[in-house]
Amino acid sequence: MEPVKEPVRTEPVPEERAAEPLTEHVQRVTQRVRAFDRRRPLVWDLLFTGFWVTAALIDYTSGGWRHIAHNLDVPGRLLLAMSLGFSVTLLWRRTRPRIALLVVAPFLVVNAWTGAALQASMLYLFLLYHIVLRLPLRNLWWVAALVTATTCVSLARYGEGGSSWHQQVGSQLLSIGVVALIAVTVRTRRNYTEVREDRARRLETERDQQVRIAAAAERARIAREMHDIIGHNLSVITGLADGGRYAAAKSPERAAQALDAIATTSRQALGELRRLLDVLRDEEQDGTQAAELTPQPALTDLDRLIDGVRKAGLPVRTTVKGRPTLPEGRQLTVYRVIQESLTNTLKHAGPDATAHIDLSYEPRGAVTLTVTDTGHGGPAPAPSDGRGLPGMRERTSLYGGTLEAGPRPRPARGWRVHLHLPEETPQ
């Protein structure tokens, strides 16, 4: 007999519980308070300091300090000065906590020496908290030594015995340790949150850069295809038109054949362009990013290109000399070289790189372009991919120009692309 297999019971996966309404409300209120504090930190500092100044003055005027004081003959003016010294310095607890504690230190010594034992002296713990929260942890040692020294002064003058030393110094060190532990915990949590937020921003920037890089590569590919389609067919049409013009007088039949060939070639070119545009339209319907159905870019579109690169996270500076008086083909070549150079900088230069475009227009259509960046540099892209540097060199060679690309000479860092298009040859 075959063993009977028991059915496997699958536990349902618990759905992610939504936050309780009270928790969400507390989080929203906390976020609003923190946002207001970031915008106007002085308001919260004044409220916080004012509260403790009021409490210190109430303790002074009501005589509550007499219940724990070692010496009841302390002058009133000195008590008032110490109460204000302990409390008013809280106004700088976040901006200058170390200086504020150094200002409070003389009041702590006087408080211990006179035996007043004002409760306001414990406000130094707020300064200690912000020192540990905002400054290097090595500051904790001299703060602990300073406060413990004042406690020792008080015990030396008004101590009751050996056990009092252990209790007072131990409780003082315990208070310092608890406050420091809370500050370290808050500091660690804050640093962890900042790291996660910075990582999220970097990932978002990288994602946007990848999208723009893919779009730039797609636009370059489509531009080359359209250049091939239009350039080849227009060359054929031009040759047929020239031949038909010479044949019109002697052989009308040959002229008619040339016109028929021109019409056929034009229809083929239009058909290929329609198919290419249909592909772009289909990609847009599928939700993928495709090239915009706009005319070929020119030098007037450089500002938009550079603005897009800047939005992607790459600072770009430009230096332009002369006035552009170039035909459309040369404008497209200069535009594509700048586009490909900035795209490579976005890809390989690193997060802190910058780029500089130096463009000089010379008489009779000559152009000199230099694009440099301050990235990591590196080896030239492989020529087998059919894009990038090979594409730029192909465009440059159409006009008899030269293109140089490679790492910048040491000690400079980064990459350099130098383009030079000579003067136009008269047709």
Coordinates of C-alpha atoms in Angstrom, one line a residue:
M1 CA 0.0 0.0 0.0
E2 CA 1.2 3.4 -0.8
P3 CA 1.5 5.9 2.1
V4 CA -1.2 8.4 2.3
K5 CA 0.1 11.9 1.8
E6 CA -1.3 14.5 4.1
P7 CA -2.3 17.7 2.4
V8 CA 0.2 20.5 2.9
R9 CA -1.3 23.4 4.8
T10 CA -0.1 26.8 3.7
E11 CA -0.4 29.6 6.2
P12 CA -1.9 32.7 4.7
V13 CA 0.6 35.6 4.4
P14 CA -0.4 38.3 6.8
E15 CA -1.2 41.5 5.0
E16 CA 0.9 44.5 5.8
R17 CA -0.9 46.4 8.5
A18 CA -1.6 50.0 8.0
A19 CA -0.5 52.5 10.6
E20 CA -3.0 53.3 13.3
P21 CA -4.8 56.7 12.8
L22 CA -3.4 58.0 16.1
T23 CA 0.2 57.0 15.0
E24 CA -0.2 58.7 11.6
H25 CA -1.6 61.8 13.3
V26 CA 1.4 62.0 15.7
Q27 CA 3.8 61.5 12.8
R28 CA 2.2 64.3 10.8
V29 CA 2.3 66.6 13.8
T30 CA 5.9 65.7 14.5
Q31 CA 7.0 66.3 10.9
R32 CA 5.2 69.7 10.8
V33 CA 6.9 70.7 14.1
R34 CA 10.3 69.7 12.8
A35 CA 9.8 71.4 9.5
F36 CA 8.8 74.6 11.3
D37 CA 11.9 74.3 13.5
R38 CA 14.1 73.9 10.4
R39 CA 12.6 77.1 8.9
R40 CA 12.6 79.2 12.1
P41 CA 14.9 77.6 14.7
L42 CA 15.1 80.9 16.7
V43 CA 11.4 80.6 17.6
W44 CA 11.8 77.2 19.4
D45 CA 15.1 78.3 21.0
L46 CA 13.4 81.4 22.5
L47 CA 10.4 79.4 23.8
F48 CA 12.7 76.7 25.3
T49 CA 15.0 79.2 26.9
G50 CA 12.2 81.4 28.1
F51 CA 10.6 78.4 29.9
W52 CA 13.7 77.5 31.8
V53 CA 14.5 81.1 32.6
T54 CA 11.1 81.5 34.1
A55 CA 11.5 78.3 36.1
A56 CA 14.9 79.4 37.4
L57 CA 13.5 82.8 38.5
I58 CA 10.5 81.2 40.2
D59 CA 12.9 79.0 42.2
Y60 CA 14.9 82.1 43.1
T61 CA 12.0 84.4 44.1
S62 CA 10.0 81.8 45.9
G63 CA 12.9 80.7 48.0
G64 CA 12.7 77.1 46.9
W65 CA 16.5 76.9 46.6
R66 CA 16.7 77.1 50.5
H67 CA 15.3 73.6 50.9
I68 CA 18.5 72.0 49.4
A69 CA 21.1 74.7 49.9
H70 CA 24.2 74.1 52.1
N71 CA 24.5 77.8 52.8
L72 CA 21.5 80.1 53.2
D73 CA 23.5 83.3 53.4
V74 CA 24.3 83.6 49.7
P75 CA 23.7 87.2 48.5
G76 CA 20.5 87.7 46.4
R77 CA 22.2 89.4 43.5
L78 CA 24.6 86.5 43.2
L79 CA 21.7 84.0 43.3
L80 CA 20.0 86.0 40.5
A81 CA 23.1 86.1 38.4
M82 CA 23.6 82.4 38.7
S83 CA 20.0 81.6 37.9
L84 CA 20.2 83.7 34.7
G85 CA 23.6 82.3 33.9
F86 CA 22.4 78.7 34.0
S87 CA 19.3 79.4 32.0
V88 CA 19.9 82.1 29.5
T89 CA 22.9 80.2 28.0
L90 CA 20.4 77.6 26.7
L91 CA 19.7 79.9 23.8
W92 CA 23.0 78.9 22.2
R93 CA 22.7 75.2 23.1
R94 CA 22.3 74.1 19.4
T95 CA 24.5 76.6 17.7
R96 CA 27.4 77.0 20.1
P97 CA 27.0 74.3 22.8
R98 CA 30.7 74.2 23.7
I99 CA 31.0 77.9 24.2
A100 CA 27.8 78.0 26.2
L101 CA 29.1 75.3 28.6
L102 CA 32.4 77.2 29.0
V103 CA 30.3 80.3 29.9
V104 CA 28.3 78.2 32.4
A105 CA 31.4 76.7 34.0
P106 CA 32.2 79.7 36.3
F107 CA 28.6 79.7 37.5
L108 CA 28.9 76.0 38.4
V109 CA 32.1 76.7 40.4
V110 CA 30.6 79.6 42.2
N111 CA 27.4 77.6 42.9
A112 CA 29.5 74.8 44.4
W113 CA 31.8 77.1 46.4
T114 CA 29.0 79.2 47.9
G115 CA 26.9 76.2 48.8
A116 CA 23.8 77.6 47.1
A117 CA 23.1 74.3 45.2
L118 CA 20.7 75.9 42.8
Q119 CA 18.6 73.4 40.9
A120 CA 19.1 75.5 37.8
S121 CA 22.7 74.2 37.7
M122 CA 21.4 70.9 36.4
L123 CA 20.5 72.7 33.1
Y124 CA 24.0 72.1 32.0
L125 CA 22.8 68.6 31.0
F126 CA 21.0 70.1 28.0
L127 CA 24.3 71.6 26.9
L128 CA 26.0 68.3 27.5
Y129 CA 23.3 66.6 25.3
H130 CA 23.9 68.9 22.4
I131 CA 27.7 68.7 22.7
V132 CA 27.6 64.9 22.3
L133 CA 24.9 65.2 19.6
R134 CA 26.7 67.7 17.4
L135 CA 30.4 67.6 18.3
P136 CA 33.1 64.9 18.3
L137 CA 32.7 62.5 21.2
R138 CA 36.1 63.4 22.6
N139 CA 34.5 66.5 24.1
L140 CA 32.7 64.3 26.5
W141 CA 35.8 63.7 28.6
W142 CA 36.6 67.3 29.5
V143 CA 32.9 68.0 30.1
A144 CA 32.7 65.1 32.6
A145 CA 35.9 66.2 34.2
L146 CA 34.6 69.8 34.6
V147 CA 31.3 68.9 36.1
T148 CA 32.9 66.3 38.4
A149 CA 35.4 68.9 39.6
T150 CA 32.6 71.2 40.7
T151 CA 31.0 68.4 42.5
C152 CA 34.2 67.7 44.3
V153 CA 34.5 71.4 45.3
S154 CA 31.0 71.2 46.9
L155 CA 31.8 68.0 48.7
A156 CA 35.1 69.3 50.0
R157 CA 33.4 72.3 51.6
Y158 CA 30.0 70.9 52.6
G159 CA 30.4 67.1 52.5
E160 CA 29.2 65.0 55.4
G161 CA 31.5 62.0 55.1
G162 CA 33.2 59.4 52.9
S163 CA 29.9 57.8 51.8
S164 CA 28.7 61.2 50.5
W165 CA 31.6 61.4 48.1
H166 CA 30.6 58.0 46.5
Q167 CA 27.0 58.9 46.2
Q168 CA 27.4 62.4 44.9
V169 CA 30.2 61.7 42.4
G170 CA 28.5 58.4 41.3
S171 CA 25.1 60.0 40.7
Q172 CA 26.8 62.8 38.8
L173 CA 28.6 60.4 36.5
L174 CA 25.5 58.4 36.1
S175 CA 23.5 61.5 35.0
I176 CA 26.3 62.3 32.5
G177 CA 26.3 58.8 31.2
V178 CA 22.6 58.6 30.7
V179 CA 22.4 62.0 28.9
A180 CA 25.4 61.0 26.7
L181 CA 23.8 57.6 25.9
I182 CA 20.6 59.3 24.8
A183 CA 22.5 61.8 22.7
V184 CA 24.6 59.0 21.0
T185 CA 21.4 57.1 20.3
V186 CA 19.7 60.1 18.7
R187 CA 22.9 61.0 16.8
T188 CA 23.2 57.4 15.4
R189 CA 19.6 57.3 14.3
R190 CA 19.9 60.7 12.7
N191 CA 23.0 59.7 10.8
Y192 CA 21.4 56.5 9.7
T193 CA 18.4 58.4 8.4
E194 CA 20.6 60.9 6.6
V195 CA 22.5 58.1 4.9
R196 CA 19.3 56.4 3.7
E197 CA 17.9 59.7 2.4
D198 CA 21.2 60.5 0.6
R199 CA 21.2 57.0 -0.9
A200 CA 17.6 57.4 -2.0
R201 CA 18.5 60.8 -3.6
R202 CA 21.5 59.2 -5.4
L203 CA 19.5 56.3 -6.6
E204 CA 16.8 58.7 -7.9
T205 CA 19.4 60.8 -9.6
E206 CA 21.1 57.8 -11.1
R207 CA 17.8 56.5 -12.4
D208 CA 17.0 59.8 -14.1
Q209 CA 20.5 59.9 -15.5
Q210 CA 20.0 56.4 -17.0
V211 CA 16.7 57.4 -18.5
R212 CA 18.3 60.5 -20.1
I213 CA 21.3 58.6 -21.3
A214 CA 19.0 56.0 -22.9
A215 CA 17.0 58.8 -24.5
A216 CA 20.1 60.5 -25.8
A217 CA 21.4 57.2 -27.2
E218 CA 18.1 56.5 -28.9
R219 CA 17.9 60.0 -30.4
A220 CA 21.5 59.6 -31.7
R221 CA 20.6 56.3 -33.3
I222 CA 17.4 57.7 -34.9
A223 CA 19.3 60.7 -36.1
R224 CA 21.8 58.5 -37.9
E225 CA 19.1 56.4 -39.4
M226 CA 17.2 59.5 -40.6
H227 CA 20.5 61.0 -41.9
D228 CA 21.1 57.8 -43.9
I229 CA 17.6 57.7 -45.3
I230 CA 17.4 61.4 -46.3
G231 CA 21.0 61.8 -47.4
H232 CA 21.0 58.7 -49.6
N233 CA 17.6 59.3 -51.2
L234 CA 18.3 63.0 -51.8
S235 CA 21.6 62.2 -53.4
V236 CA 19.8 59.9 -55.8
I237 CA 17.0 62.5 -56.5
T238 CA 19.6 65.2 -57.1
G239 CA 21.4 63.0 -59.7
L240 CA 18.2 62.0 -61.4
A241 CA 17.0 65.7 -61.5
D242 CA 20.3 66.8 -63.1
G243 CA 20.2 64.0 -65.6
G244 CA 16.5 64.7 -66.5
R245 CA 17.3 68.4 -67.0
Y246 CA 19.9 67.6 -69.6
A247 CA 17.8 65.0 -71.3
A248 CA 14.6 67.1 -71.4
A249 CA 15.7 69.0 -74.6
K250 CA 16.9 66.0 -76.6
S251 CA 15.0 63.0 -75.2
P252 CA 11.7 63.8 -73.5
E253 CA 11.1 60.1 -72.9
R254 CA 14.4 59.9 -70.8
A255 CA 13.3 63.0 -69.0
A256 CA 9.9 61.4 -68.2
Q257 CA 11.7 58.3 -66.9
A258 CA 13.9 60.4 -64.7
L259 CA 10.8 62.1 -63.2
D260 CA 9.2 58.7 -62.6
A261 CA 12.4 57.5 -60.9
I262 CA 12.4 60.7 -58.8
A263 CA 8.8 60.1 -57.7
T264 CA 9.6 56.4 -56.9
T265 CA 12.6 57.3 -54.8
S266 CA 10.7 60.0 -53.0
R267 CA 7.9 57.6 -52.1
Q268 CA 10.4 55.1 -50.8
A269 CA 12.1 57.7 -48.6
L270 CA 8.7 58.8 -47.3
G271 CA 7.7 55.2 -46.6
E272 CA 10.9 54.6 -44.7
L273 CA 10.5 57.8 -42.6
R274 CA 6.9 56.8 -41.9
R275 CA 7.9 53.4 -40.7
L276 CA 10.6 55.0 -38.4
L277 CA 8.1 57.4 -37.0
D278 CA 5.5 54.6 -36.5
V279 CA 8.1 52.8 -34.4
L280 CA 8.5 55.9 -32.2
R281 CA 4.7 56.3 -31.9
D282 CA 4.3 52.6 -30.9
E283 CA 7.0 53.1 -28.2
E284 CA 5.2 56.1 -26.8
Q285 CA 2.0 54.1 -26.6
D286 CA 3.8 51.3 -24.8
G287 CA 4.9 53.8 -22.1
T288 CA 8.6 53.8 -23.0
Q289 CA 10.5 57.0 -23.5
A290 CA 11.2 57.7 -27.2
A291 CA 12.7 60.5 -29.2
E292 CA 10.5 63.5 -29.7
L293 CA 9.0 64.1 -33.2
T294 CA 10.8 67.3 -33.8
P295 CA 13.1 68.6 -36.5
Q296 CA 16.8 67.8 -36.5
P297 CA 18.5 69.8 -33.6
A298 CA 20.6 72.8 -34.4
L299 CA 22.9 75.1 -32.5
T300 CA 19.8 77.0 -31.2
D301 CA 18.9 73.9 -29.3
L302 CA 22.1 73.7 -27.4
D303 CA 20.7 75.6 -24.4
R304 CA 17.9 73.1 -24.0
L305 CA 20.4 70.2 -24.3
I306 CA 22.7 71.7 -21.6
D307 CA 19.7 72.5 -19.4
G308 CA 18.6 68.9 -19.6
V309 CA 22.1 67.7 -18.7
R310 CA 22.2 70.1 -15.7
K311 CA 18.9 68.8 -14.5
A312 CA 20.4 65.3 -14.7
G313 CA 23.0 66.4 -12.1
L314 CA 26.0 67.5 -14.2
P315 CA 27.1 71.1 -13.8
V316 CA 28.1 72.5 -17.2
R317 CA 29.9 75.8 -18.0
T318 CA 30.0 77.2 -21.6
T319 CA 32.3 79.7 -23.3
V320 CA 31.2 80.8 -26.8
K321 CA 33.3 83.0 -29.1
G322 CA 32.0 84.4 -32.4
R323 CA 28.7 84.1 -34.2
P324 CA 27.4 80.8 -35.6
T325 CA 26.9 81.1 -39.4
L326 CA 26.9 77.4 -40.2
P327 CA 24.7 75.3 -42.5
E328 CA 22.4 72.8 -41.0
G329 CA 24.7 69.8 -41.5
R330 CA 27.6 71.4 -39.6
Q331 CA 25.3 72.5 -36.9
L332 CA 24.0 69.0 -36.4
T333 CA 27.6 67.7 -36.3
V334 CA 28.6 70.1 -33.5
Y335 CA 25.4 69.4 -31.7
R336 CA 25.9 65.6 -31.8
V337 CA 29.5 65.9 -30.6
I338 CA 28.5 68.0 -27.6
Q339 CA 25.6 65.7 -26.9
E340 CA 27.7 62.5 -27.0
S341 CA 30.5 64.1 -24.9
L342 CA 28.1 65.2 -22.2
T343 CA 26.4 61.8 -22.3
N344 CA 29.7 60.0 -21.8
T345 CA 30.5 62.4 -18.9
L346 CA 27.2 61.5 -17.3
K347 CA 28.0 57.8 -17.7
H348 CA 31.6 57.5 -16.7
A349 CA 32.8 60.7 -14.9
G350 CA 31.3 60.1 -11.5
P351 CA 28.8 62.0 -9.2
D352 CA 31.0 65.0 -8.5
A353 CA 32.2 65.8 -12.0
T354 CA 31.7 69.1 -13.9
A355 CA 31.9 69.8 -17.6
H356 CA 33.1 72.8 -19.6
I357 CA 32.2 73.6 -23.3
D358 CA 34.5 75.9 -25.2
L359 CA 33.0 76.7 -28.6
S360 CA 34.7 79.1 -31.1
Y361 CA 33.1 80.1 -34.4
E362 CA 35.6 81.2 -37.1
P363 CA 35.0 82.8 -40.5
R364 CA 33.7 80.8 -43.4
G365 CA 32.2 78.0 -41.4
A366 CA 35.2 76.9 -39.4
V367 CA 34.5 75.6 -35.9
T368 CA 36.6 74.7 -32.9
L369 CA 35.0 72.8 -30.0
T370 CA 36.5 71.5 -26.8
V371 CA 34.5 69.6 -24.2
T372 CA 36.3 68.8 -21.0
D373 CA 35.2 67.2 -17.7
T374 CA 36.7 66.7 -14.3
G375 CA 35.7 63.1 -13.8
H376 CA 37.8 60.0 -13.3
G377 CA 38.8 59.7 -17.0
G378 CA 39.7 56.2 -18.2
P379 CA 40.2 54.2 -21.4
A380 CA 38.4 55.1 -24.6
P381 CA 35.1 53.4 -25.3
A382 CA 35.4 50.3 -27.5
P383 CA 35.0 51.1 -31.2
S384 CA 32.9 48.0 -31.8
D385 CA 29.7 49.3 -30.3
G386 CA 28.9 51.4 -33.4
R387 CA 28.1 54.5 -31.3
G388 CA 29.9 57.0 -29.2
L389 CA 33.4 58.0 -30.5
P390 CA 33.0 56.1 -33.8
G391 CA 29.8 58.0 -34.5
M392 CA 31.3 61.3 -33.7
R393 CA 34.3 60.6 -36.0
E394 CA 32.0 59.6 -38.8
R395 CA 30.1 62.8 -38.6
T396 CA 33.4 64.8 -38.4
S397 CA 34.9 63.1 -41.4
L398 CA 31.9 64.2 -43.6
Y399 CA 33.2 67.7 -43.4
G400 CA 36.9 66.9 -43.5
G401 CA 37.4 67.7 -39.8
T402 CA 39.4 66.2 -37.0
L403 CA 38.3 64.7 -33.7
E404 CA 40.5 64.0 -30.7
A405 CA 39.2 62.3 -27.6
G406 CA 41.1 60.9 -24.6
P407 CA 42.1 61.6 -21.0
R408 CA 43.4 65.0 -20.1
P409 CA 47.1 65.3 -19.5
R410 CA 48.3 65.0 -15.9
P411 CA 48.0 66.5 -13.4
A412 CA 44.5 67.4 -14.6
R413 CA 41.7 64.8 -14.3
G414 CA 38.9 63.9 -16.6
W415 CA 38.2 63.5 -20.3
R416 CA 38.7 65.9 -23.3
V417 CA 37.0 65.9 -26.7
H418 CA 38.4 68.3 -29.3
L419 CA 36.6 68.9 -32.6
H420 CA 37.8 71.1 -35.5
L421 CA 35.9 71.6 -38.7
P422 CA 37.8 73.5 -41.4
E423 CA 36.4 76.2 -43.6
E424 CA 33.8 75.2 -46.1
T425 CA 34.9 74.4 -49.6
P426 CA 33.1 76.5 -52.2
Q427 CA 30.8 74.3 -54.3

